[in-house]
PDB file of C-alpha atoms in Angstrom:
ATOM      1  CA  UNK P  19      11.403  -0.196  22.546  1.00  0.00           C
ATOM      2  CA  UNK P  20       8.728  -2.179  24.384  1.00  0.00           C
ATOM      3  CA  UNK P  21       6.941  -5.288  23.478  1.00  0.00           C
ATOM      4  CA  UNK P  22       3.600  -3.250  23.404  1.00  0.00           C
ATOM      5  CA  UNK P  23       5.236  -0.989  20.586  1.00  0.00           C
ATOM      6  CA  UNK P  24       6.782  -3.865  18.498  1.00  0.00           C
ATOM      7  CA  UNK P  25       3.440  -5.862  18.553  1.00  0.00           C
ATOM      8  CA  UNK P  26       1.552  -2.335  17.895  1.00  0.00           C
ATOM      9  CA  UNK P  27       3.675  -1.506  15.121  1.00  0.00           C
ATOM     10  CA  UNK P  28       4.327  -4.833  13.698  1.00  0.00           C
ATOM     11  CA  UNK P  29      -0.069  -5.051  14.100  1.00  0.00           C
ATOM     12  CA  UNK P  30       0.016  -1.736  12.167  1.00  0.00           C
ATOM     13  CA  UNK P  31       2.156  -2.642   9.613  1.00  0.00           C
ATOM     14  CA  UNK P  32       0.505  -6.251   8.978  1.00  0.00           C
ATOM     15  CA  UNK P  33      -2.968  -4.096   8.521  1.00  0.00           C
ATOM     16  CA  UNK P  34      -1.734  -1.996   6.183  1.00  0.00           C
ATOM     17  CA  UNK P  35      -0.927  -4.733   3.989  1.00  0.00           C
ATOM     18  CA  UNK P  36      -3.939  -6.573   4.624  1.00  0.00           C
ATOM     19  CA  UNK P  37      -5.789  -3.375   3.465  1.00  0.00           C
ATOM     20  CA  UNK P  38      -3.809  -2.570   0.432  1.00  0.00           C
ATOM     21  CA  UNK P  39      -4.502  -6.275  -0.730  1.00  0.00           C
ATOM     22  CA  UNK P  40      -8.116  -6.173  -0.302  1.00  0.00           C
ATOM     23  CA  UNK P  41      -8.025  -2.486  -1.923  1.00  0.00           C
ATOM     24  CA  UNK P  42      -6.222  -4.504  -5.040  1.00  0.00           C
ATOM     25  CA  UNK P  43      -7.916  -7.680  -5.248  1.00  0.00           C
ATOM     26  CA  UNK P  44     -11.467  -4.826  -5.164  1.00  0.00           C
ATOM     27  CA  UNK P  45     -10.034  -2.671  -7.538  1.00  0.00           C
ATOM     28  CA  UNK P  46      -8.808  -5.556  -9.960  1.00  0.00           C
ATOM     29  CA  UNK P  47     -12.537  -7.332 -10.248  1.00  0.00           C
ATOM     30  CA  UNK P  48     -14.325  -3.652 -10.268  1.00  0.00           C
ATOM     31  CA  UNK P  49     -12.215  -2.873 -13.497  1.00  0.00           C
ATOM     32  CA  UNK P  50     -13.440  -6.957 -14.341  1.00  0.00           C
ATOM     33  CA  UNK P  51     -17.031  -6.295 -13.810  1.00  0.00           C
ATOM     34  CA  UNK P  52     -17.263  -8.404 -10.793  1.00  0.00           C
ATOM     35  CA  UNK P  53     -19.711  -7.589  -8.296  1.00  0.00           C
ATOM     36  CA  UNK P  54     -18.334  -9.045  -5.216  1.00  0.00           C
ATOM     37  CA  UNK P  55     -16.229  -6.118  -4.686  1.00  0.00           C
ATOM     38  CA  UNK P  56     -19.195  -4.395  -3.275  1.00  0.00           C
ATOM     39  CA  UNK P  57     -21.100  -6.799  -1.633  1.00  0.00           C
ATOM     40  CA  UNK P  58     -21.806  -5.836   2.165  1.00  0.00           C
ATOM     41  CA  UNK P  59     -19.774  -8.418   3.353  1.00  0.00           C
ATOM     42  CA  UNK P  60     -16.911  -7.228   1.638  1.00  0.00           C
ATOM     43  CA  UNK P  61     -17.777  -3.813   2.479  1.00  0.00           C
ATOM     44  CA  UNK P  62     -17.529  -4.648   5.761  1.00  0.00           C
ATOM     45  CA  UNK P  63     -14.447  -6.396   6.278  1.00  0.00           C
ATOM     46  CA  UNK P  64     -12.563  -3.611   4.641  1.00  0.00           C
ATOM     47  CA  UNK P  65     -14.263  -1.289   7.174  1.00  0.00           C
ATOM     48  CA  UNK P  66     -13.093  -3.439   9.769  1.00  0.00           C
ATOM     49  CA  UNK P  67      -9.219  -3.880   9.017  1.00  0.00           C
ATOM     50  CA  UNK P  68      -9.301  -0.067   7.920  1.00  0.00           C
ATOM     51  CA  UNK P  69     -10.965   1.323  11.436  1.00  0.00           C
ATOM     52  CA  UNK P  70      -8.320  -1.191  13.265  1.00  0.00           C
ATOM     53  CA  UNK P  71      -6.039  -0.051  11.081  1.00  0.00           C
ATOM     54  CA  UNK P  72      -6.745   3.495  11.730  1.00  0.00           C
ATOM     55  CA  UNK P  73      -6.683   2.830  16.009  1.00  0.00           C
ATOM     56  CA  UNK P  74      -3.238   0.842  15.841  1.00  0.00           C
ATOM     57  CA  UNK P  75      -1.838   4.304  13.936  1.00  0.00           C
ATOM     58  CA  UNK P  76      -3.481   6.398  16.727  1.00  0.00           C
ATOM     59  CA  UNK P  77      -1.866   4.049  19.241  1.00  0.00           C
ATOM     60  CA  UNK P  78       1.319   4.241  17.833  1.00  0.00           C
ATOM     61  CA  UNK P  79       0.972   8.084  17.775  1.00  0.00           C
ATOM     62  CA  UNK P  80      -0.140   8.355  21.109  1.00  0.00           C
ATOM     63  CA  UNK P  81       2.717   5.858  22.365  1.00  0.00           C
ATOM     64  CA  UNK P  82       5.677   7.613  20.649  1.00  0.00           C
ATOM     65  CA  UNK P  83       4.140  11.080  22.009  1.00  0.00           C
ATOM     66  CA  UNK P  84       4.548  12.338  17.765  1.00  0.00           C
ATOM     67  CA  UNK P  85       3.029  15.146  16.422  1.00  0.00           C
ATOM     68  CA  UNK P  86       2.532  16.431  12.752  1.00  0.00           C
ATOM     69  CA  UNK P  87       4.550  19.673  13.413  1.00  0.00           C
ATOM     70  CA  UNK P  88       7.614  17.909  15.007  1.00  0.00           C
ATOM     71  CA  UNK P  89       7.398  14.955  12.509  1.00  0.00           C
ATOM     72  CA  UNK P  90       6.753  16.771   8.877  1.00  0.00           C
ATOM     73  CA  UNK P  91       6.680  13.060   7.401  1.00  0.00           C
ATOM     74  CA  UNK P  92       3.955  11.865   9.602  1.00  0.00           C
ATOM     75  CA  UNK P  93       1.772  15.210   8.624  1.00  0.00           C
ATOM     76  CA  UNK P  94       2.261  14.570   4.628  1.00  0.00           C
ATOM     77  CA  UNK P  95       1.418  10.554   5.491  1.00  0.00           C
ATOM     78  CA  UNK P  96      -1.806  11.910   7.463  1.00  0.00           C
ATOM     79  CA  UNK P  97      -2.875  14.348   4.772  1.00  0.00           C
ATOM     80  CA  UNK P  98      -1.988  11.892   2.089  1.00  0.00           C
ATOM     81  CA  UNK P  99      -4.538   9.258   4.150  1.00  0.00           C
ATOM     82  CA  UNK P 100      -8.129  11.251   3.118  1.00  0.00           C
ATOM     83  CA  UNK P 101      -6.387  11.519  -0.570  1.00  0.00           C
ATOM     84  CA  UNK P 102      -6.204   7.987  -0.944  1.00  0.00           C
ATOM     85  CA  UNK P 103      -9.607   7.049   0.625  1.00  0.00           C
ATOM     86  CA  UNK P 104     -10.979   9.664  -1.841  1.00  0.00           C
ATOM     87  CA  UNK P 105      -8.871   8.306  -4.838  1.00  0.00           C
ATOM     88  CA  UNK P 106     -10.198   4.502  -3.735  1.00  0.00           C
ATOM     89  CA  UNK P 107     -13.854   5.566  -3.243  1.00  0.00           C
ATOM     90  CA  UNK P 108     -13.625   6.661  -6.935  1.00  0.00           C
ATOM     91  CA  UNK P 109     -11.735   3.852  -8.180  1.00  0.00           C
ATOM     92  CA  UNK P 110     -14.343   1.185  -6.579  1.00  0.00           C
ATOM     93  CA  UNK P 111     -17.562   3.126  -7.067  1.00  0.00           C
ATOM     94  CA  UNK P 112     -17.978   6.604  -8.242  1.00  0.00           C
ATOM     95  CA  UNK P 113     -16.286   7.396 -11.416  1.00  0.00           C
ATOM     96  CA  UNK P 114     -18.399   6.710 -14.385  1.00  0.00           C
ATOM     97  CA  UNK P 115     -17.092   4.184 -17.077  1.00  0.00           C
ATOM     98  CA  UNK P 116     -14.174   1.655 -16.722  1.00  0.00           C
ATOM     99  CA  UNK P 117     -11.701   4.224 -17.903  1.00  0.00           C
ATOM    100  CA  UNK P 118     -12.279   6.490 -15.297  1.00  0.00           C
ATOM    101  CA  UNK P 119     -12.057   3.788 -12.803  1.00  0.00           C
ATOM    102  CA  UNK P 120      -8.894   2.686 -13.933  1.00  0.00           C
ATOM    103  CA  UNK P 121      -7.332   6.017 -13.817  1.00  0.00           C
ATOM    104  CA  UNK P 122      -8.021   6.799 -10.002  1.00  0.00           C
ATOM    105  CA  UNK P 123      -7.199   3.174  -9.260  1.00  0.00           C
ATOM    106  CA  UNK P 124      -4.145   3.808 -10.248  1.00  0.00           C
ATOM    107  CA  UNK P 125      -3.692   7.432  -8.793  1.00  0.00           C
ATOM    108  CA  UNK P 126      -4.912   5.320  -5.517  1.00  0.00           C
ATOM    109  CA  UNK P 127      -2.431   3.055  -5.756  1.00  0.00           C
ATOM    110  CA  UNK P 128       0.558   5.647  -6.458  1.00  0.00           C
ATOM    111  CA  UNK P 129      -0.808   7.652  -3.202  1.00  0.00           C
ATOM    112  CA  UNK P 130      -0.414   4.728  -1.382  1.00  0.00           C
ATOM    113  CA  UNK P 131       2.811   3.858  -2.188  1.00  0.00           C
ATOM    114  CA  UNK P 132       4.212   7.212  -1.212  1.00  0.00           C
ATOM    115  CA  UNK P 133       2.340   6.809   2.313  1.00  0.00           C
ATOM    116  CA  UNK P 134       4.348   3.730   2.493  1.00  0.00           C
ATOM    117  CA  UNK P 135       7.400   5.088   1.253  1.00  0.00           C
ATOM    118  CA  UNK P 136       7.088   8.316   3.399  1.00  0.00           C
ATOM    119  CA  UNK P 137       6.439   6.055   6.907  1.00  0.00           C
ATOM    120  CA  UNK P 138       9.463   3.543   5.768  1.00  0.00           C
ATOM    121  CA  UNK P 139      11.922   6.956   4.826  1.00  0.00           C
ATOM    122  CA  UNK P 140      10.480   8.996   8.011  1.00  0.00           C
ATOM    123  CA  UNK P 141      10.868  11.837   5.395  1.00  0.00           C
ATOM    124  CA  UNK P 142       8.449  13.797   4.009  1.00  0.00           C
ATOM    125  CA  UNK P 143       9.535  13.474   0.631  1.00  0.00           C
ATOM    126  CA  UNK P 144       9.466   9.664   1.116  1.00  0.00           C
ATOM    127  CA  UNK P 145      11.313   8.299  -1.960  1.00  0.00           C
ATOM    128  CA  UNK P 146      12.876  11.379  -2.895  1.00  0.00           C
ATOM    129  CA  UNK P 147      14.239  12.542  -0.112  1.00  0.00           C
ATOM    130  CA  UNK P 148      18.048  11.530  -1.219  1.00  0.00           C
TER     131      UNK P 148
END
């Protein structure tokens, strides 16, 4: 592969885990009681690595010339994507009560992990495809 894919795709990868942090270190001091977690600043910077997050995946998509019928893995990890941001709106701000919050936190984090596991795997089953 090219230099533009491997800096792409090592680009993607590095913003996934700079995401998935920031996701943690939010959820952790939401279930605390902190308040940073949702100041604007904050806010912000996770819309930032998410949206350049979001264009590197695009890119990669576009460069690779994929598509969700061909690739049945990268169709579960794009339907799994709106399930997670769902999950990890609830976990940092909607649910009601700490117990709530904890539970789709959690459910966030599981849905993530199988995105991860389904990309790494290229299988649609991610880590039970063997």
């Amino acid at each position: 592969m090219s230099l533009a894919y491997s800096l792409l795709k090592t680009t993607h990868m590095t913003l996934v885990g700079a995401s998935v942090l920031l996701f943690v270190l939010r959820g952790v001091a939401t279930l605390g009681a902190a308040r940073w977690p949702m100041n604007k600043t904050v806010r912000r910077i996770s819309v930032a690595i998410d949206t350049s997050l979001l264009i590197a995946g695009v890119s990669l998509w576009w460069m690779l010339g994929m598509n969700t019928t061909g690739q049945a893995w990268l169709g579960v990890k794009l339907l799994l994507l709106p399930v997670y941001v769902i999950l990890g709106s609830f976990a940092l701000k909607r649910a009601q009560g700490r117990g709530a919050r904890a539970v789709f936190f959690v459910l966030a984090l599981a849905t993530v992990s199988l995105m991860v596991a389904v990309a790494v795997t290229h299988h649609p089953l991610g880590p039970w495809a063997h």
